[in-house]
Short mmCIF file of C-alpha atoms and ligand atoms in Angstrom, two decimals:
data_model
loop_
_atom_site.label_atom_id
_atom_site.label_comp_id
_atom_site.label_asym_id
_atom_site.label_seq_id
_atom_site.Cartn_x
_atom_site.Cartn_y
_atom_site.Cartn_z
CA MET A 34 -16.42 -1.40 38.38
CA ARG A 35 -18.94 -0.94 35.98
CA THR A 36 -18.67 0.85 32.77
CA GLN A 37 -20.50 -0.10 29.32
CA VAL A 38 -17.61 -0.98 26.87
CA GLY A 39 -14.22 -2.97 28.47
CA ILE A 40 -11.40 -2.74 25.92
CA ILE A 41 -8.90 -5.19 26.45
CA GLY A 42 -5.10 -3.46 25.78
CA SER A 43 -4.17 0.06 24.90
CA GLY A 44 -2.17 -0.43 21.98
CA PRO A 45 -3.62 2.20 18.84
CA ALA A 46 -6.58 0.05 18.31
CA GLY A 47 -8.21 0.19 22.23
CA LEU A 48 -6.86 3.70 22.80
CA LEU A 49 -8.27 4.42 19.42
CA LEU A 50 -11.88 2.91 20.49
CA SER A 51 -11.75 4.42 23.75
CA GLN A 52 -11.38 7.80 22.48
CA LEU A 53 -14.31 8.21 19.64
CA LEU A 54 -16.72 6.01 21.73
CA HIS A 55 -15.89 8.71 24.57
CA LEU A 56 -16.72 11.70 22.37
CA GLN A 57 -19.74 9.63 21.36
CA GLY A 58 -21.04 9.80 25.31
CA ILE A 59 -20.07 5.99 24.87
CA GLU A 60 -17.74 4.95 28.54
CA SER A 61 -15.24 2.53 28.69
CA VAL A 62 -12.79 0.84 30.79
CA VAL A 63 -9.41 0.18 29.32
CA VAL A 64 -6.86 -3.35 30.54
CA GLU A 65 -3.92 -3.62 29.94
CA ARG A 66 -1.52 -6.17 30.58
CA GLN A 67 2.20 -3.51 30.29
CA SER A 68 3.16 -0.25 32.38
CA ARG A 69 2.61 2.53 29.79
CA GLU A 70 6.34 3.19 29.66
CA TYR A 71 6.04 -0.07 28.27
CA VAL A 72 3.96 0.53 25.61
CA LEU A 73 5.58 3.58 24.71
CA GLY A 74 8.65 2.47 24.49
CA ARG A 75 7.56 0.19 21.39
CA ILE A 76 8.96 1.43 17.74
CA ARG A 77 6.34 0.08 15.34
CA ALA A 78 4.83 1.44 12.27
CA GLY A 79 5.60 3.99 10.31
CA VAL A 80 3.50 4.96 7.29
CA ILE A 81 -0.83 6.02 8.15
CA GLU A 82 -2.92 5.71 5.44
CA GLN A 83 -5.55 8.73 4.61
CA GLY A 84 -8.60 6.72 6.14
CA ALA A 85 -6.93 6.18 9.77
CA VAL A 86 -4.99 9.78 9.37
CA ALA A 87 -8.96 11.49 8.78
CA LEU A 88 -9.93 8.71 11.68
CA LEU A 89 -7.20 10.48 14.01
CA ARG A 90 -8.38 13.66 12.65
CA GLU A 91 -12.31 12.62 14.05
CA ALA A 92 -10.90 11.51 17.46
CA GLN A 93 -9.68 15.12 17.65
CA VAL A 94 -5.68 13.22 18.00
CA HIS A 95 -4.57 15.48 15.14
CA GLU A 96 -3.31 18.57 15.97
CA ARG A 97 0.69 17.14 16.36
CA MET A 98 0.54 14.91 13.56
CA ASP A 99 -0.35 17.63 11.10
CA ARG A 100 2.31 19.76 12.33
CA GLU A 101 5.44 16.47 12.78
CA GLY A 102 3.70 14.54 10.31
CA GLN A 103 5.17 14.25 7.18
CA ILE A 104 3.12 13.60 3.83
CA HIS A 105 4.12 11.29 1.47
CA GLU A 106 3.26 11.03 -2.08
CA GLY A 107 5.21 8.27 -3.25
CA ILE A 108 7.67 6.01 -2.16
CA GLY A 109 10.71 4.10 -3.96
CA ILE A 110 11.17 0.43 -5.30
CA ALA A 111 14.64 -0.35 -5.76
CA PHE A 112 16.02 -3.48 -7.77
CA GLY A 113 18.88 -4.08 -9.79
CA GLY A 114 21.05 -1.08 -8.68
CA ARG A 115 18.41 1.53 -9.53
CA ARG A 116 15.78 3.32 -7.41
CA HIS A 117 12.26 3.52 -9.08
CA ARG A 118 9.81 6.12 -8.21
CA ILE A 119 5.47 4.99 -7.66
CA ASP A 120 4.20 8.08 -7.68
CA PHE A 121 0.98 8.37 -5.94
CA ARG A 122 -0.20 11.66 -5.64
CA ALA A 123 -0.40 11.12 -10.09
CA LEU A 124 -1.40 7.78 -10.01
CA THR A 125 -4.08 7.86 -7.48
CA GLY A 126 -4.18 11.45 -6.28
CA SER A 127 -3.65 10.40 -2.98
CA SER A 128 -0.99 9.94 -0.55
CA VAL A 129 0.49 8.46 2.92
CA MET A 130 1.74 9.93 5.97
CA VAL A 131 4.85 8.93 7.95
CA TYR A 132 4.25 9.53 11.25
CA GLY A 133 5.19 7.30 14.37
CA GLN A 134 3.07 4.64 16.13
CA THR A 135 4.77 5.15 19.22
CA GLU A 136 4.15 8.73 18.83
CA ILE A 137 -0.42 8.62 17.92
CA THR A 138 -0.16 6.59 20.81
CA ARG A 139 1.45 9.05 22.64
CA ASP A 140 -1.80 11.69 21.70
CA LEU A 141 -4.23 8.94 22.15
CA PHE A 142 -3.22 8.45 26.23
CA LYS A 143 -2.49 12.81 26.15
CA ALA A 144 -5.96 12.70 25.18
CA ARG A 145 -7.47 10.08 27.09
CA ASP A 146 -6.14 11.38 30.08
CA ALA A 147 -7.18 15.34 29.34
CA MET A 148 -11.20 14.14 29.11
CA GLY A 149 -10.50 11.50 32.25
CA GLY A 150 -10.28 8.35 30.40
CA THR A 151 -9.50 5.14 32.70
CA ILE A 152 -6.81 2.67 31.23
CA ILE A 153 -5.77 0.65 34.44
CA HIS A 154 -1.84 -0.53 33.43
CA ASP A 155 -0.07 -3.33 34.80
CA ALA A 156 -3.50 -5.76 35.18
CA GLU A 157 -2.65 -9.36 35.03
CA ASP A 158 -4.02 -12.65 34.86
CA VAL A 159 -7.42 -10.50 33.05
CA THR A 160 -9.55 -13.13 32.08
CA LEU A 161 -12.86 -12.58 30.67
CA HIS A 162 -16.25 -14.15 31.33
CA ASP A 163 -19.78 -14.56 30.03
CA VAL A 164 -19.02 -12.99 27.02
CA ALA A 165 -21.61 -15.11 24.71
CA THR A 166 -24.25 -13.73 27.07
CA GLU A 167 -26.15 -10.37 28.06
CA ALA A 168 -24.03 -9.66 30.67
CA PRO A 169 -19.65 -10.36 29.88
CA HIS A 170 -17.75 -8.83 32.51
CA LEU A 171 -13.22 -9.15 32.75
CA THR A 172 -11.46 -9.27 35.70
CA TYR A 173 -7.24 -9.10 36.47
CA ARG A 174 -5.36 -8.97 39.39
CA LYS A 175 -3.39 -6.41 40.51
CA GLY A 176 -0.85 -7.77 43.01
CA ASP A 177 -3.30 -9.78 45.77
CA ASP A 178 -5.58 -8.33 44.81
CA VAL A 179 -8.35 -9.20 42.21
CA HIS A 180 -10.87 -6.35 40.30
CA ARG A 181 -14.24 -7.03 38.31
CA VAL A 182 -15.27 -4.78 35.36
CA ASP A 183 -18.67 -5.28 34.47
CA CYS A 184 -19.77 -4.23 30.72
CA ASP A 185 -22.26 -4.55 27.97
CA PHE A 186 -19.93 -5.08 25.72
CA ILE A 187 -15.85 -6.34 25.40
CA ALA A 188 -13.26 -4.92 22.50
CA GLY A 189 -10.35 -7.88 22.47
CA CYS A 190 -7.69 -5.04 21.53
CA ASP A 191 -5.08 -7.45 23.07
CA GLY A 192 -2.82 -7.99 19.81
CA PHE A 193 -1.73 -11.25 18.89
CA HIS A 194 -1.06 -12.51 22.04
CA GLY A 195 -3.45 -11.80 23.33
CA VAL A 196 -6.20 -13.06 25.71
CA SER A 197 -9.03 -12.33 23.87
CA ARG A 198 -8.97 -14.65 20.95
CA ARG A 199 -8.66 -17.22 23.05
CA THR A 200 -11.38 -16.75 24.98
CA ILE A 201 -13.41 -17.66 21.95
CA PRO A 202 -14.19 -21.76 21.93
CA ALA A 203 -12.35 -23.58 18.79
CA HIS A 204 -14.68 -24.83 17.38
CA VAL A 205 -16.28 -21.45 16.05
CA LEU A 206 -12.75 -19.86 15.51
CA ARG A 207 -11.50 -20.72 12.00
CA THR A 208 -7.33 -19.42 11.55
CA TYR A 209 -4.66 -18.55 8.74
CA GLU A 210 -2.08 -18.48 9.19
CA LYS A 211 1.37 -18.26 6.82
CA VAL A 212 4.37 -17.89 8.76
CA TYR A 213 7.29 -16.53 6.39
CA PRO A 214 11.05 -18.26 6.96
CA PHE A 215 12.88 -15.14 7.99
CA GLY A 216 12.38 -12.33 10.23
CA TRP A 217 13.32 -8.02 9.79
CA LEU A 218 16.16 -7.06 11.54
CA GLY A 219 15.12 -2.63 13.04
CA VAL A 220 17.37 -0.02 13.67
CA LEU A 221 16.20 3.51 14.73
CA SER A 222 19.12 6.04 14.65
CA ARG A 223 19.68 9.54 15.07
CA THR A 224 21.01 10.01 11.19
CA PRO A 225 19.02 12.11 8.46
CA PRO A 226 17.21 9.52 6.24
CA VAL A 227 19.09 8.50 3.32
CA SER A 228 16.05 9.00 0.49
CA PRO A 229 13.29 11.45 1.69
CA GLU A 230 10.56 9.04 0.81
CA VAL A 231 10.35 5.25 2.52
CA THR A 232 11.65 2.76 0.17
CA TYR A 233 11.57 -0.50 -0.80
CA ASN A 234 14.89 -2.26 -1.29
CA HIS A 235 14.93 -5.81 -3.91
CA HIS A 236 18.61 -7.38 -3.23
CA GLU A 237 20.21 -10.75 -4.05
CA ARG A 238 21.52 -10.38 -0.28
CA GLY A 239 17.96 -9.72 0.59
CA PHE A 240 15.07 -7.45 1.17
CA ALA A 241 16.16 -3.89 2.89
CA LEU A 242 14.21 -0.58 3.56
CA CYS A 243 14.68 2.10 4.04
CA SER A 244 11.87 4.20 6.74
CA MET A 245 12.21 7.49 9.29
CA ARG A 246 10.30 9.31 11.52
CA SER A 247 11.86 12.97 10.50
CA GLU A 248 14.45 14.50 8.58
CA SER A 249 16.78 13.46 11.45
CA LEU A 250 15.49 10.21 12.41
CA SER A 251 15.63 7.49 10.58
CA ARG A 252 14.12 3.66 10.74
CA TYR A 253 15.79 1.30 8.61
CA TYR A 254 15.04 -2.71 8.23
CA VAL A 255 17.05 -5.72 7.21
CA GLN A 256 15.85 -9.19 6.00
CA CYS A 257 17.41 -11.28 8.47
CA SER A 258 17.26 -14.85 9.52
CA LEU A 259 14.63 -16.92 11.73
CA ASP A 260 17.88 -17.70 14.54
CA ASP A 261 19.42 -14.21 14.12
CA ASP A 262 19.51 -12.48 17.58
CA VAL A 263 19.87 -8.46 17.81
CA GLY A 264 23.29 -9.61 19.93
CA GLN A 265 24.63 -10.99 16.73
CA TRP A 266 23.60 -7.36 14.78
CA PRO A 267 26.56 -5.01 16.42
CA ASP A 268 25.31 -1.69 14.83
CA ASP A 269 28.14 -1.49 11.91
CA ARG A 270 27.67 -5.51 10.83
CA PHE A 271 24.08 -3.43 10.70
CA TRP A 272 25.30 -0.46 8.33
CA ASP A 273 27.50 -2.95 6.50
CA GLU A 274 24.43 -5.58 5.56
CA LEU A 275 22.10 -2.63 4.84
CA ARG A 276 25.04 -0.62 2.73
CA ARG A 277 25.17 -3.81 0.46
CA ARG A 278 21.74 -4.16 -0.39
CA LEU A 279 20.96 -0.40 -1.53
CA PRO A 280 21.86 0.88 -5.04
CA GLU A 281 24.93 2.67 -5.25
CA ASP A 282 24.48 5.86 -4.62
CA ALA A 283 22.02 5.16 -2.08
CA ALA A 284 25.00 2.80 -0.11
CA ARG A 285 27.31 6.30 -0.65
CA THR A 286 25.57 8.85 0.89
CA LEU A 287 24.21 6.61 3.18
CA VAL A 288 24.75 8.31 7.26
CA THR A 289 25.44 5.59 9.93
CA GLY A 290 25.57 6.37 13.62
CA PRO A 291 24.35 4.83 17.00
CA SER A 292 21.20 2.59 16.96
CA ILE A 293 18.57 4.07 19.39
CA GLU A 294 16.53 1.28 19.04
CA LYS A 295 17.19 -2.01 17.45
CA SER A 296 14.73 -5.74 17.57
CA ILE A 297 14.15 -8.41 15.29
CA ALA A 298 10.55 -9.05 14.30
CA PRO A 299 9.04 -12.71 12.27
CA LEU A 300 6.54 -12.40 9.83
CA ARG A 301 3.79 -13.61 9.44
CA SER A 302 0.13 -13.74 7.53
CA PHE A 303 -3.14 -14.65 9.86
CA VAL A 304 -6.66 -13.91 10.16
CA ALA A 305 -8.81 -15.42 12.80
CA GLU A 306 -12.47 -15.99 11.46
CA PRO A 307 -15.40 -14.41 12.80
CA MET A 308 -13.97 -11.62 14.36
CA ARG A 309 -16.70 -11.36 16.59
CA HIS A 310 -18.45 -14.20 19.09
CA GLY A 311 -21.34 -12.57 21.17
CA ARG A 312 -20.59 -9.72 22.89
CA LEU A 313 -16.78 -9.69 22.18
CA PHE A 314 -15.28 -7.87 19.21
CA LEU A 315 -11.95 -8.51 18.44
CA ALA A 316 -9.99 -5.55 16.41
CA GLY A 317 -6.96 -4.97 15.13
CA ASP A 318 -3.80 -8.05 15.87
CA ALA A 319 -5.73 -10.08 18.16
CA ALA A 320 -7.80 -11.47 15.24
CA HIS A 321 -5.08 -10.19 12.06
CA ILE A 322 -1.59 -10.31 11.42
CA VAL A 323 -0.19 -9.21 8.22
CA PRO A 324 4.04 -8.82 7.92
CA PRO A 325 5.05 -5.43 7.42
CA THR A 326 5.63 -5.46 4.02
CA GLY A 327 2.77 -3.50 2.80
CA ALA A 328 2.11 -1.21 6.13
CA LYS A 329 -1.27 -2.20 6.49
CA GLY A 330 -1.28 -3.64 10.77
CA LEU A 331 -1.59 0.40 12.14
CA ASN A 332 -3.96 0.57 9.23
CA LEU A 333 -5.94 -2.37 10.33
CA ALA A 334 -6.26 -2.33 13.56
CA ALA A 335 -7.76 1.37 12.52
CA SER A 336 -10.25 0.22 9.48
CA ASP A 337 -11.96 -2.07 12.83
CA VAL A 338 -12.19 0.16 15.00
CA TYR A 339 -13.82 2.61 12.53
CA TYR A 340 -16.72 -0.54 11.63
CA LEU A 341 -16.95 -1.53 15.78
CA SER A 342 -17.64 2.17 16.89
CA HIS A 343 -19.67 2.87 14.21
CA ALA A 344 -21.47 -0.60 15.44
CA LEU A 345 -21.13 0.78 19.64
CA VAL A 346 -23.03 3.83 18.70
CA ALA A 347 -25.37 2.86 16.61
CA TRP A 348 -26.85 -0.21 19.36
CA TYR A 349 -26.72 2.56 21.46
CA GLY A 350 -28.22 5.17 19.87
CA SER A 351 -30.97 3.10 18.80
CA GLY A 352 -30.55 -0.51 19.99
CA ASP A 353 -29.70 -0.87 15.99
CA THR A 354 -28.06 -4.35 15.61
CA LYS A 355 -27.80 -4.17 12.08
CA LEU A 356 -23.52 -2.97 11.78
CA MET A 357 -22.81 -5.26 14.88
CA ASP A 358 -24.67 -8.37 13.48
CA ALA A 359 -22.02 -6.92 9.66
CA TYR A 360 -19.04 -6.40 11.96
CA SER A 361 -17.12 -9.50 11.33
CA ASP A 362 -17.66 -9.28 7.44
CA HIS A 363 -17.42 -5.91 7.04
CA CYS A 364 -13.79 -6.00 8.44
CA LEU A 365 -13.08 -9.04 7.09
CA ARG A 366 -13.56 -8.10 3.40
CA ARG A 367 -10.44 -5.11 3.55
CA VAL A 368 -8.93 -7.31 6.02
CA TRP A 369 -8.61 -10.05 3.39
CA LYS A 370 -7.47 -7.53 0.64
CA ALA A 371 -4.51 -6.12 3.02
CA GLU A 372 -3.65 -10.01 3.53
CA ARG A 373 -2.98 -10.46 -0.24
CA PHE A 374 -1.16 -7.33 -0.12
CA SER A 375 0.92 -7.58 2.23
CA TRP A 376 1.88 -10.59 1.10
CA TRP A 377 2.41 -9.93 -2.85
CA MET A 378 4.81 -7.00 -1.57
CA THR A 379 6.65 -9.80 0.91
CA THR A 380 6.88 -12.77 -1.96
CA LEU A 381 8.05 -10.08 -4.86
CA LEU A 382 10.81 -8.45 -2.02
CA HIS A 383 12.24 -10.88 -0.56
CA ARG A 384 14.75 -13.43 -0.49
CA PHE A 385 13.33 -16.93 -0.48
CA PRO A 386 16.09 -19.18 -1.00
CA GLU A 387 13.68 -21.88 -1.44
CA ASN A 388 12.67 -20.48 -4.70
CA GLY A 389 16.27 -20.79 -6.90
CA PRO A 390 17.40 -18.85 -9.47
CA PHE A 391 14.04 -19.35 -11.45
CA GLY A 392 12.85 -17.65 -8.26
CA GLU A 393 14.91 -14.94 -8.80
CA ARG A 394 14.44 -14.31 -12.41
CA ILE A 395 10.19 -14.18 -12.08
CA GLN A 396 10.42 -11.27 -9.30
CA LEU A 397 12.91 -8.84 -11.48
CA ALA A 398 10.51 -9.48 -14.05
CA GLU A 399 8.02 -9.11 -12.13
CA LEU A 400 9.47 -6.16 -10.58
CA ASP A 401 10.72 -4.36 -14.20
CA TYR A 402 7.10 -4.87 -15.26
CA LEU A 403 5.67 -2.98 -11.75
CA VAL A 404 7.43 0.13 -12.51
CA ASN A 405 6.94 0.47 -16.41
CA SER A 406 3.64 -0.72 -16.54
CA LYS A 407 0.76 1.81 -15.31
CA ALA A 408 -2.20 -0.70 -14.38
CA ALA A 409 0.57 -2.10 -12.10
CA MET A 410 2.30 0.91 -10.64
CA THR A 411 -1.65 2.45 -10.45
CA ALA A 412 -3.39 -1.57 -8.08
CA LEU A 413 0.09 -1.06 -6.18
CA ALA A 414 -0.68 2.80 -5.69
CA GLU A 415 -4.22 2.36 -4.46
CA ASN A 416 -3.46 -0.30 -2.26
CA TYR A 417 -0.83 1.44 -0.36
CA THR A 418 -2.14 4.71 0.18
CA GLY A 419 -5.34 2.14 1.61
CA LEU A 420 -8.79 1.08 0.19
CA PRO A 421 -12.15 2.51 1.36
CA TYR A 422 -13.21 1.66 4.72
P1 RFL B 103 -0.74 -4.11 19.90
O1 RFL B 103 -0.22 -3.02 19.50
O2 RFL B 103 -0.04 -4.96 20.11
O3 RFL B 103 -1.61 -3.26 21.59
C1 RFL B 103 -1.46 -4.78 22.01
C2 RFL B 103 -2.14 -4.05 23.05
O4 RFL B 103 -2.24 -5.19 23.68
C3 RFL B 103 -1.77 -5.19 25.55
N1 RFL B 103 -2.06 -6.90 25.83
C4 RFL B 103 -2.76 -7.21 26.56
N2 RFL B 103 -3.34 -6.48 27.83
C5 RFL B 103 -4.03 -6.63 28.89
N3 RFL B 103 -4.09 -8.11 28.41
C6 RFL B 103 -3.81 -8.89 28.02
N4 RFL B 103 -3.19 -10.56 28.10
C7 RFL B 103 -2.92 -8.20 27.04
N5 RFL B 103 -2.41 -9.21 25.79
C8 RFL B 103 -1.86 -7.76 25.68
C9 RFL B 103 -0.18 -4.80 24.99
O5 RFL B 103 0.73 -4.89 25.82
C10 RFL B 103 -0.38 -4.18 24.05
O6 RFL B 103 -0.25 -3.29 24.47
O7 RFL B 103 -2.03 -4.15 18.36
P2 RFL B 103 -3.39 -3.38 18.32
O8 RFL B 103 -3.35 -1.79 18.72
O9 RFL B 103 -4.28 -4.62 17.70
O10 RFL B 103 -2.28 -2.99 16.77
C11 RFL B 103 -1.61 -3.16 15.70
C12 RFL B 103 0.09 -2.62 15.62
O11 RFL B 103 0.24 -2.37 16.65
C13 RFL B 103 0.83 -3.29 15.00
O12 RFL B 103 -0.32 -4.14 13.37
C14 RFL B 103 1.28 -2.67 13.52
O13 RFL B 103 2.35 -2.42 14.94
C15 RFL B 103 2.18 -3.92 12.61
N6 RFL B 103 2.91 -2.34 11.19
C16 RFL B 103 3.00 -1.22 11.14
N7 RFL B 103 2.08 -0.90 10.60
C17 RFL B 103 1.61 -0.35 9.82
O14 RFL B 103 0.01 0.00 9.63
N8 RFL B 103 2.42 0.10 9.15
C18 RFL B 103 3.79 0.18 9.73
O15 RFL B 103 4.45 0.73 9.07
C19 RFL B 103 4.07 -0.76 10.15
N9 RFL B 103 5.18 -1.18 10.80
C20 RFL B 103 4.87 -3.23 11.81
C21 RFL B 103 5.51 -2.57 11.36
C22 RFL B 103 4.35 -3.87 13.38
C23 RFL B 103 6.19 -4.24 13.17
N10 RFL B 103 6.29 -5.12 14.50
C24 RFL B 103 7.42 -4.89 15.57
C25 RFL B 103 5.83 -6.31 14.59
C26 RFL B 103 6.94 -2.53 11.88
C27 RFL B 103 7.18 -3.55 12.83
C28 RFL B 103 8.77 -3.68 12.53
C1 PHB B 104 8.60 1.69 8.90
O1 PHB B 104 8.92 3.04 8.65
O2 PHB B 104 8.53 1.23 10.05
C2 PHB B 104 7.77 1.28 8.58
C3 PHB B 104 7.83 1.60 6.95
C4 PHB B 104 6.90 0.58 5.92
C5 PHB B 104 6.61 -0.49 6.05
C6 PHB B 104 6.71 -1.03 7.54
C7 PHB B 104 7.70 -0.29 8.46
O3 PHB B 104 6.30 -1.41 5.52
#
């Protein structure tokens, strides 16, 4: 098989790239290791920045998002038993969209299917070849048959555990990493959210996040130990722990119910540089990971895809390599700022036992400063709603 751009991974990065390229007359083939059911079963991000919303509109997959997504003009930060509001609209004139990554992925699959896009699922042993030449190709196995896709470029959109980044020789790739000593236990439940806005809770027992997908679907997380396993967290224990970490009025009004999904995610900061090697371009989690505290992972995947789609459109349009040559630098400037913000939010809000009582007092002082300083709140609002592309 031959195509113009071979895309590895059908997460939001791969599907969005494929869709944007198609609308510009550039053909691609998406090769995915998992089944479609598996990809659509993953519950992940929920907060979409303005820039990503605009890109989803450009990709013509905005109809349901505009109908069902919620525009949020602020978030809550709770500590010391009180909730404080950061008013994005008043501070920056901006807002975010609350709409699940699962729904974005579903919308993108639907659009790709409607436009005749090729997405190959259950592709095993995906391997990249000759990426440093002008004729790269990839191979994959389905059952006993090995297939080959020849292309002009390969986009590695296969997430943190994918194969693309590992194809770049070790002497070319620099990696930067920070692993946090805790995880997030997440629960999705068909209950009305405790607050109409996403609320980040600092508590001496550990961090808790109250989020939502709709007026009747809640998403909650509690900081947990890396040794924990979901089996140790029956629903009752989860709700009790969450309640203990919320301000009293929220704890009192929290509506509980059976969990629909429950999972534990470790927290990590990671960046790989450069994001391009020859004709291979990394995008999204394949190149960088942020802890979810800043809600930046999916949004960074979208900004990478923005830069990559523009670079490919310029190359196919006029042979211009300027944007392609600048791809890694353009992405990384934005990536590192989101890395900083996500690290800062994580450091501010979680319990780090090794920091001791002094560290906890410093956190509380910073939180108190944050919610009483217009400058500090504006900086948070600017970063949370999304820095410009
Ligand atoms: P994905 O979504 O991981 O997709 C990669 C795809 O590649 C496939 N794949 C392969 N295919 C072929 N061959 C191989 N060898 C392959 N290896 C892997 C995988 O099956 C998969 O389908 O990466 P992408 O597209 O870069 O998208 C990134 C986002 O998914 C991620 O950054 C966000 O989910 C992070 N994130 C959040 N981001 C936000 O912007 N806002 C949030 O509120 C937010 N909350 C979260 C999050 C991530 C979380 N977890 C579980 C990691 C909350 C959580 C709990
Ligand atoms: C979510 O709704 O899943 C969510 C919201 C905000 C975050 C992380 C996850 O920072």
